[in-house]
Amino acid sequence: MSEAARTILQQNAEVARETVGDADPGFLWDFWYPALRSSEIRGRKLTTAVLLEVPLVLGRTTDGKAFAMRDSCPHRGIPLSYGHFDGQTVECSYHGWRFDACTARCVVIPSLTNQDKLKVERIFAGHYPCEERDGYVWVYMSAGERKAVNAAAGARLPDAIPVAPALPLFTTNSRDKYKITHLSCELPSHVDQGIIGLMDPAHGPFVHQSWYWRKRHSIHEKEKQFEPIPNGFRMSKHSPSSNSLPYQLLKRMTGEPVTTTIDFVLPNQRLEEIHSGKLWFSSRATVTPVRRDLCRIDFVAAWNVFLPVWLFRVFAKKFLRQDQETMIRQAEGLKHDPRLMLIDDADRPAKWYFALKANLLESRRTGAPMVHPMDGPVTLRWRS
Ligand code: FES
Ligand SMILES: [Fe+2]
Protein backbone atom coordinates (compact mmCIF):
# COMPACT_ATOMS: atom_id res chain seq x y z
CA MET A 1 0.00 0.00 0.00
CA SER A 2 1.31 3.44 -0.88
CA GLU A 3 2.12 5.91 1.87
CA ALA A 4 -0.65 8.25 0.63
CA ALA A 5 -3.25 5.47 0.66
CA ARG A 6 -2.24 4.48 4.17
CA THR A 7 -2.59 8.08 5.37
CA ILE A 8 -6.07 8.33 3.87
CA LEU A 9 -7.08 5.06 5.49
CA GLN A 10 -5.79 6.26 8.83
CA GLN A 11 -7.61 9.56 8.46
CA ASN A 12 -10.83 7.73 7.60
CA ALA A 13 -10.44 5.49 10.60
CA GLU A 14 -9.97 8.54 12.79
CA VAL A 15 -13.02 10.27 11.36
CA ALA A 16 -15.03 7.10 11.89
CA ARG A 17 -13.78 6.81 15.47
CA GLU A 18 -14.68 10.40 16.18
CA THR A 19 -18.14 10.08 14.68
CA VAL A 20 -18.81 6.99 16.75
CA GLY A 21 -17.36 8.66 19.82
CA ASP A 22 -19.46 11.80 19.37
CA ALA A 23 -22.63 10.11 18.17
CA ASP A 24 -25.54 10.85 20.48
CA PRO A 25 -25.84 7.79 22.68
CA GLY A 26 -29.60 8.30 22.93
CA PHE A 27 -29.88 8.84 26.67
CA LEU A 28 -32.69 10.81 28.30
CA TRP A 29 -31.34 13.59 30.50
CA ASP A 30 -33.19 15.52 33.20
CA PHE A 31 -34.54 12.43 34.93
CA TRP A 32 -33.75 10.56 38.14
CA TYR A 33 -31.79 7.32 37.82
CA PRO A 34 -30.83 4.85 40.54
CA ALA A 35 -27.04 4.88 40.91
CA LEU A 36 -26.42 2.52 43.81
CA ARG A 37 -28.09 0.74 46.68
CA SER A 38 -28.23 2.92 49.81
CA SER A 39 -26.29 0.26 51.71
CA GLU A 40 -23.30 0.82 49.41
CA ILE A 41 -22.54 4.28 50.84
CA ARG A 42 -21.41 3.91 54.40
CA GLY A 43 -19.28 5.91 56.84
CA ARG A 44 -16.70 8.13 55.18
CA LYS A 45 -16.20 5.86 52.22
CA LEU A 46 -16.38 7.36 48.73
CA THR A 47 -18.04 5.08 46.19
CA THR A 48 -18.13 5.35 42.42
CA ALA A 49 -20.84 4.71 39.85
CA VAL A 50 -21.39 5.51 36.19
CA LEU A 51 -24.72 6.83 34.89
CA LEU A 52 -25.27 7.87 31.27
CA GLU A 53 -21.50 7.62 30.74
CA VAL A 54 -20.90 10.16 33.51
CA PRO A 55 -18.45 9.01 36.19
CA LEU A 56 -19.80 9.83 39.64
CA VAL A 57 -18.40 9.81 43.15
CA LEU A 58 -20.97 9.26 45.86
CA GLY A 59 -20.98 9.28 49.62
CA ARG A 60 -22.93 10.27 52.69
CA THR A 61 -22.21 13.25 54.95
CA THR A 62 -22.03 12.89 58.73
CA ASP A 63 -25.63 14.23 58.82
CA GLY A 64 -26.67 11.27 56.68
CA LYS A 65 -27.29 13.17 53.43
CA ALA A 66 -26.30 11.29 50.27
CA PHE A 67 -24.41 13.29 47.64
CA ALA A 68 -23.18 12.80 44.08
CA MET A 69 -20.45 14.73 42.29
CA ARG A 70 -18.83 14.24 38.94
CA ASP A 71 -15.85 12.04 39.65
CA SER A 72 -13.40 14.54 38.23
CA CYS A 73 -11.55 17.39 39.91
CA PRO A 74 -12.21 20.70 38.09
CA HIS A 75 -8.51 21.58 38.50
CA ARG A 76 -6.77 18.79 36.56
CA GLY A 77 -9.42 16.10 36.17
CA ILE A 78 -8.13 13.45 38.54
CA PRO A 79 -11.05 11.40 39.94
CA LEU A 80 -12.18 12.92 43.23
CA SER A 81 -12.87 9.38 44.45
CA TYR A 82 -9.09 9.01 45.03
CA GLY A 83 -9.37 11.83 47.52
CA HIS A 84 -10.25 11.97 51.18
CA PHE A 85 -13.69 12.57 52.65
CA ASP A 86 -14.03 13.91 56.18
CA GLY A 87 -17.81 13.62 56.39
CA GLN A 88 -18.38 17.17 55.10
CA THR A 89 -15.85 17.97 52.36
CA VAL A 90 -14.03 15.97 49.70
CA GLU A 91 -10.33 16.71 49.41
CA CYS A 92 -8.69 16.11 46.04
CA SER A 93 -5.70 13.76 46.19
CA TYR A 94 -3.58 15.88 43.80
CA HIS A 95 -3.36 19.46 45.16
CA GLY A 96 -5.72 19.20 48.09
CA TRP A 97 -8.53 21.45 46.84
CA ARG A 98 -11.54 20.81 49.04
CA PHE A 99 -15.18 20.74 47.91
CA ASP A 100 -18.31 20.86 50.02
CA ALA A 101 -19.89 17.46 49.39
CA CYS A 102 -23.50 18.64 49.08
CA THR A 103 -23.00 21.74 46.92
CA ALA A 104 -19.66 20.79 45.27
CA ARG A 105 -18.52 24.36 45.95
CA CYS A 106 -14.77 24.74 46.42
CA VAL A 107 -13.94 25.77 49.99
CA VAL A 108 -10.14 25.56 50.16
CA ILE A 109 -7.24 25.84 47.71
CA PRO A 110 -4.17 25.17 49.85
CA SER A 111 -1.65 26.70 47.40
CA LEU A 112 -3.18 30.22 47.52
CA THR A 113 -1.35 32.99 49.37
CA ASN A 114 -2.77 36.21 50.86
CA GLN A 115 -1.83 37.99 47.62
CA ASP A 116 -4.05 35.77 45.46
CA LYS A 117 -7.28 37.34 44.20
CA LEU A 118 -8.88 34.06 43.06
CA LYS A 119 -12.45 33.65 44.35
CA VAL A 120 -12.39 30.10 45.63
CA GLU A 121 -16.15 30.03 46.27
CA ARG A 122 -16.84 30.58 42.57
CA ILE A 123 -15.27 27.26 41.69
CA PHE A 124 -17.46 24.14 41.60
CA ALA A 125 -16.95 20.50 40.90
CA GLY A 126 -19.68 18.85 38.82
CA HIS A 127 -22.68 18.26 41.04
CA TYR A 128 -25.89 16.22 40.70
CA PRO A 129 -28.96 16.26 42.98
CA CYS A 130 -29.21 13.10 45.02
CA GLU A 131 -32.08 11.49 46.98
CA GLU A 132 -32.65 8.14 48.64
CA ARG A 133 -35.84 6.14 48.04
CA ASP A 134 -36.73 2.47 48.48
CA GLY A 135 -33.14 1.60 49.38
CA TYR A 136 -31.59 3.26 46.32
CA VAL A 137 -29.48 6.37 45.88
CA TRP A 138 -31.14 8.27 43.01
CA VAL A 139 -29.22 10.86 41.03
CA TYR A 140 -30.86 13.54 38.90
CA MET A 141 -28.90 13.56 35.65
CA SER A 142 -29.37 17.15 34.60
CA ALA A 143 -28.54 18.12 31.06
CA GLY A 144 -27.34 21.52 32.27
CA GLU A 145 -24.60 19.96 34.35
CA ARG A 146 -23.46 17.87 31.42
CA LYS A 147 -23.34 20.86 29.09
CA ALA A 148 -21.51 23.12 31.54
CA VAL A 149 -18.38 23.44 29.44
CA ASN A 150 -16.72 25.52 32.08
CA ALA A 151 -17.33 23.13 34.93
CA ALA A 152 -15.61 25.52 37.30
CA ALA A 153 -18.41 28.07 36.90
CA GLY A 154 -20.97 25.64 38.29
CA ALA A 155 -23.97 24.55 36.27
CA ARG A 156 -27.44 25.98 36.71
CA LEU A 157 -29.96 23.37 37.69
CA PRO A 158 -33.43 23.51 36.17
CA ASP A 159 -35.75 25.56 38.40
CA ALA A 160 -38.04 22.70 39.29
CA ILE A 161 -36.66 19.23 39.74
CA PRO A 162 -39.40 16.60 39.99
CA VAL A 163 -39.47 14.51 43.15
CA ALA A 164 -37.48 11.29 43.00
CA PRO A 165 -39.59 8.20 42.15
CA ALA A 166 -40.88 5.98 44.96
CA LEU A 167 -42.30 2.47 44.81
CA PRO A 168 -46.09 2.57 45.47
CA LEU A 169 -46.96 0.80 48.73
CA PHE A 170 -50.55 -0.06 49.59
CA THR A 171 -50.34 0.05 53.36
CA THR A 172 -53.27 1.70 55.12
CA ASN A 173 -51.28 2.80 58.18
CA SER A 174 -47.66 2.94 59.27
CA ARG A 175 -48.01 -0.24 61.40
CA ASP A 176 -48.93 -2.36 58.38
CA LYS A 177 -46.22 -4.90 57.72
CA TYR A 178 -44.83 -5.67 54.31
CA LYS A 179 -41.76 -7.30 52.85
CA ILE A 180 -39.40 -5.66 50.40
CA THR A 181 -36.52 -7.00 48.36
CA HIS A 182 -34.09 -5.78 45.69
CA LEU A 183 -32.38 -7.49 42.79
CA SER A 184 -30.25 -6.23 39.95
CA CYS A 185 -28.48 -7.48 36.87
CA GLU A 186 -26.38 -5.97 34.11
CA LEU A 187 -27.20 -6.29 30.44
CA PRO A 188 -24.52 -5.83 27.76
CA SER A 189 -26.79 -3.71 25.62
CA HIS A 190 -28.07 -0.24 24.90
CA VAL A 191 -30.78 0.92 27.31
CA ASP A 192 -33.38 0.88 24.49
CA GLN A 193 -32.89 -2.87 23.97
CA GLY A 194 -33.12 -3.42 27.73
CA ILE A 195 -36.38 -1.46 27.90
CA ILE A 196 -38.11 -3.06 24.94
CA GLY A 197 -37.04 -6.44 26.33
CA LEU A 198 -38.71 -5.52 29.61
CA MET A 199 -42.05 -4.67 27.99
CA ASP A 200 -42.01 -7.44 25.40
CA PRO A 201 -45.05 -9.72 25.82
CA ALA A 202 -44.08 -12.37 23.27
CA HIS A 203 -40.87 -13.82 24.71
CA GLY A 204 -42.47 -15.32 27.84
CA PRO A 205 -43.30 -18.79 26.53
CA PHE A 206 -39.81 -19.17 25.05
CA VAL A 207 -37.52 -17.49 27.57
CA HIS A 208 -39.43 -18.02 30.81
CA GLN A 209 -40.84 -21.52 30.51
CA SER A 210 -41.04 -23.47 33.75
CA TRP A 211 -43.58 -25.74 35.41
CA TYR A 212 -44.66 -23.15 38.01
CA TRP A 213 -44.85 -20.19 35.69
CA ARG A 214 -45.99 -21.44 32.35
CA LYS A 215 -45.35 -24.10 29.77
CA ARG A 216 -44.57 -23.47 26.16
CA HIS A 217 -47.71 -25.23 24.96
CA SER A 218 -49.86 -23.02 27.19
CA ILE A 219 -49.41 -20.29 24.56
CA HIS A 220 -52.77 -18.75 23.75
CA GLU A 221 -54.30 -15.65 22.33
CA LYS A 222 -54.41 -12.62 24.61
CA GLU A 223 -56.23 -9.37 24.36
CA LYS A 224 -55.16 -6.49 26.56
CA GLN A 225 -56.37 -2.95 26.83
CA PHE A 226 -53.78 -0.15 26.94
CA GLU A 227 -54.29 3.52 27.74
CA PRO A 228 -52.09 6.60 27.58
CA ILE A 229 -50.75 8.07 30.86
CA PRO A 230 -48.43 11.08 31.25
CA ASN A 231 -45.00 10.17 29.80
CA GLY A 232 -46.05 6.56 29.27
CA PHE A 233 -48.74 3.96 28.83
CA ARG A 234 -50.69 1.57 30.99
CA MET A 235 -51.86 -1.97 30.51
CA SER A 236 -55.26 -1.28 32.04
CA LYS A 237 -56.42 -3.06 35.17
CA HIS A 238 -57.26 -6.66 34.26
CA SER A 239 -57.29 -10.20 35.61
CA PRO A 240 -53.90 -11.69 34.87
CA SER A 241 -53.21 -14.67 32.68
CA SER A 242 -54.85 -17.81 34.05
CA ASN A 243 -51.88 -19.97 33.02
CA SER A 244 -49.62 -18.82 35.87
CA LEU A 245 -49.65 -20.75 39.12
CA PRO A 246 -48.86 -17.80 41.48
CA TYR A 247 -52.03 -15.97 40.39
CA GLN A 248 -54.13 -19.10 40.87
CA LEU A 249 -52.73 -19.49 44.40
CA LEU A 250 -53.42 -15.86 45.25
CA LYS A 251 -57.01 -16.17 44.11
CA ARG A 252 -57.44 -19.27 46.23
CA MET A 253 -56.00 -17.48 49.29
CA THR A 254 -58.38 -14.53 49.26
CA GLY A 255 -61.32 -15.95 47.35
CA GLU A 256 -61.38 -12.60 45.57
CA PRO A 257 -60.46 -11.77 42.01
CA VAL A 258 -56.87 -10.90 41.21
CA THR A 259 -56.24 -7.71 39.28
CA THR A 260 -53.06 -6.34 37.85
CA THR A 261 -52.03 -3.04 36.30
CA ILE A 262 -48.73 -2.46 34.51
CA ASP A 263 -47.37 0.98 33.68
CA PHE A 264 -44.43 2.06 31.64
CA VAL A 265 -43.18 5.58 32.36
CA LEU A 266 -40.28 7.43 30.76
CA PRO A 267 -37.39 7.32 31.02
CA ASN A 268 -37.15 3.69 32.13
CA GLN A 269 -39.70 2.47 34.68
CA ARG A 270 -42.01 -0.52 34.56
CA LEU A 271 -44.39 -0.56 37.50
CA GLU A 272 -46.69 -3.44 38.28
CA GLU A 273 -49.32 -3.73 40.98
CA ILE A 274 -51.34 -6.81 41.82
CA HIS A 275 -54.30 -6.79 44.19
CA SER A 276 -56.58 -9.46 45.55
CA GLY A 277 -58.79 -8.47 48.48
CA LYS A 278 -56.49 -6.93 51.10
CA LEU A 279 -53.40 -8.53 49.63
CA TRP A 280 -51.12 -6.58 47.36
CA PHE A 281 -47.86 -6.90 45.50
CA SER A 282 -46.03 -3.94 43.99
CA SER A 283 -42.89 -3.99 41.88
CA ARG A 284 -40.75 -1.65 39.86
CA ALA A 285 -38.08 -2.44 37.33
CA THR A 286 -35.88 0.33 35.98
CA VAL A 287 -33.40 -0.04 33.15
CA THR A 288 -30.60 2.44 33.67
CA PRO A 289 -28.03 3.37 31.04
CA VAL A 290 -24.48 2.98 32.33
CA ARG A 291 -22.75 3.29 28.96
CA ARG A 292 -24.13 3.06 25.44
CA ASP A 293 -23.29 -0.66 25.45
CA LEU A 294 -24.23 -1.44 29.04
CA CYS A 295 -27.36 -1.03 31.12
CA ARG A 296 -28.58 -2.35 34.45
CA ILE A 297 -31.96 -3.60 35.60
CA ASP A 298 -32.81 -2.67 39.19
CA PHE A 299 -35.81 -4.54 40.46
CA VAL A 300 -37.56 -3.80 43.73
CA ALA A 301 -40.69 -5.56 44.97
CA ALA A 302 -42.84 -5.17 48.08
CA TRP A 303 -45.81 -7.25 49.20
CA ASN A 304 -48.03 -8.15 52.13
CA VAL A 305 -48.86 -11.59 50.75
CA PHE A 306 -47.65 -14.59 52.75
CA LEU A 307 -44.55 -15.18 50.70
CA PRO A 308 -41.10 -15.47 52.27
CA VAL A 309 -38.48 -13.13 50.80
CA TRP A 310 -36.04 -15.99 50.11
CA LEU A 311 -38.61 -17.93 48.11
CA PHE A 312 -39.54 -14.91 46.03
CA ARG A 313 -35.86 -14.24 45.38
CA VAL A 314 -35.23 -17.77 44.13
CA PHE A 315 -37.87 -17.34 41.42
CA ALA A 316 -37.16 -13.68 40.65
CA LYS A 317 -33.44 -14.36 40.24
CA LYS A 318 -34.14 -17.17 37.84
CA PHE A 319 -36.48 -14.93 35.86
CA LEU A 320 -33.91 -12.13 35.62
CA ARG A 321 -31.18 -14.61 34.75
CA GLN A 322 -33.26 -15.92 31.84
CA ASP A 323 -33.68 -12.38 30.50
CA GLN A 324 -30.00 -11.61 31.05
CA GLU A 325 -28.83 -14.73 29.19
CA THR A 326 -31.10 -13.89 26.29
CA MET A 327 -29.77 -10.33 26.13
CA ILE A 328 -26.16 -11.53 26.26
CA ARG A 329 -26.91 -13.67 23.23
CA GLN A 330 -28.76 -10.84 21.53
CA ALA A 331 -25.74 -8.55 22.04
CA GLU A 332 -23.66 -11.07 20.08
CA GLY A 333 -25.97 -10.53 17.12
CA LEU A 334 -26.28 -6.76 17.55
CA LYS A 335 -22.49 -6.36 17.23
CA HIS A 336 -22.92 -6.82 13.50
CA ASP A 337 -25.45 -3.99 13.27
CA PRO A 338 -28.28 -6.05 11.74
CA ARG A 339 -31.50 -4.61 10.38
CA LEU A 340 -34.29 -5.13 12.89
CA MET A 341 -38.07 -4.90 12.79
CA LEU A 342 -40.97 -4.18 15.10
CA ILE A 343 -44.24 -5.96 14.33
CA ASP A 344 -47.85 -5.33 15.35
CA ASP A 345 -49.35 -5.99 17.87
CA ALA A 346 -46.74 -7.73 20.00
CA ASP A 347 -44.17 -4.98 19.43
CA ARG A 348 -46.57 -2.07 19.69
CA PRO A 349 -45.44 -1.20 23.25
CA ALA A 350 -41.87 -0.98 21.91
CA LYS A 351 -43.08 1.37 19.16
CA TRP A 352 -44.83 3.53 21.77
CA TYR A 353 -41.62 3.67 23.80
CA PHE A 354 -39.60 4.93 20.83
CA ALA A 355 -42.35 7.41 19.93
CA LEU A 356 -42.62 8.69 23.52
CA LYS A 357 -38.90 9.20 23.64
CA ALA A 358 -38.78 10.99 20.28
CA ASN A 359 -41.79 13.19 21.14
CA LEU A 360 -40.32 14.13 24.50
CA LEU A 361 -37.05 15.20 22.87
CA GLU A 362 -38.98 17.12 20.22
CA SER A 363 -41.04 18.95 22.84
CA ARG A 364 -37.91 19.85 24.76
CA ARG A 365 -36.35 21.12 21.55
CA THR A 366 -39.30 23.26 20.49
CA GLY A 367 -40.77 24.13 23.88
CA ALA A 368 -44.18 22.95 22.64
CA PRO A 369 -46.20 20.51 24.79
CA MET A 370 -45.30 16.87 24.30
CA VAL A 371 -47.52 14.99 21.86
CA HIS A 372 -48.56 11.59 23.20
CA PRO A 373 -48.23 8.84 20.57
CA MET A 374 -51.56 7.28 21.66
CA ASP A 375 -54.76 9.23 21.23
CA GLY A 376 -56.86 7.01 23.48
CA PRO A 377 -57.30 3.45 24.75
CA VAL A 378 -56.16 0.69 22.39
CA THR A 379 -56.70 -3.07 22.45
CA LEU A 380 -53.72 -5.17 21.47
CA ARG A 381 -53.88 -8.86 20.58
CA TRP A 382 -51.04 -11.34 20.54
CA ARG A 383 -50.33 -14.97 21.37
CA SER A 384 -48.12 -15.75 24.34
S1 FES B 1 -6.26 18.11 40.41
FE1 FES B 1 -7.56 18.25 42.07
S2 FES B 1 -6.62 19.79 43.26
FE2 FES B 1 -5.42 19.73 41.52
FE1 LIG C 1 -38.43 -11.51 30.45
PDB file of C-alpha atoms and ligand atoms in Angstrom, residues 197-200 203-204 207-208 297 319-320 322-324 326-327, ligand 2:
ATOM      1  CA  GLY A 197     -37.042  -6.439  26.325  1.00  0.00           C
ATOM      2  CA  LEU A 198     -38.711  -5.519  29.614  1.00  0.00           C
ATOM      3  CA  MET A 199     -42.053  -4.675  27.995  1.00  0.00           C
ATOM      4  CA  ASP A 200     -42.007  -7.440  25.400  1.00  0.00           C
ATOM      5  CA  HIS A 203     -40.872 -13.816  24.711  1.00  0.00           C
ATOM      6  CA  GLY A 204     -42.467 -15.315  27.836  1.00  0.00           C
ATOM      7  CA  VAL A 207     -37.523 -17.491  27.565  1.00  0.00           C
ATOM      8  CA  HIS A 208     -39.426 -18.016  30.812  1.00  0.00           C
ATOM      9  CA  ILE A 297     -31.956  -3.602  35.605  1.00  0.00           C
ATOM     10  CA  PHE A 319     -36.477 -14.927  35.859  1.00  0.00           C
ATOM     11  CA  LEU A 320     -33.914 -12.132  35.616  1.00  0.00           C
ATOM     12  CA  GLN A 322     -33.262 -15.919  31.840  1.00  0.00           C
ATOM     13  CA  ASP A 323     -33.678 -12.378  30.505  1.00  0.00           C
ATOM     14  CA  GLN A 324     -30.004 -11.612  31.052  1.00  0.00           C
ATOM     15  CA  THR A 326     -31.098 -13.886  26.295  1.00  0.00           C
ATOM     16  CA  MET A 327     -29.771 -10.334  26.126  1.00  0.00           C
TER      17      MET A 327
HETATM   18 FE    FE B   2     -38.434 -11.507  30.453  1.00  0.00          FE
END
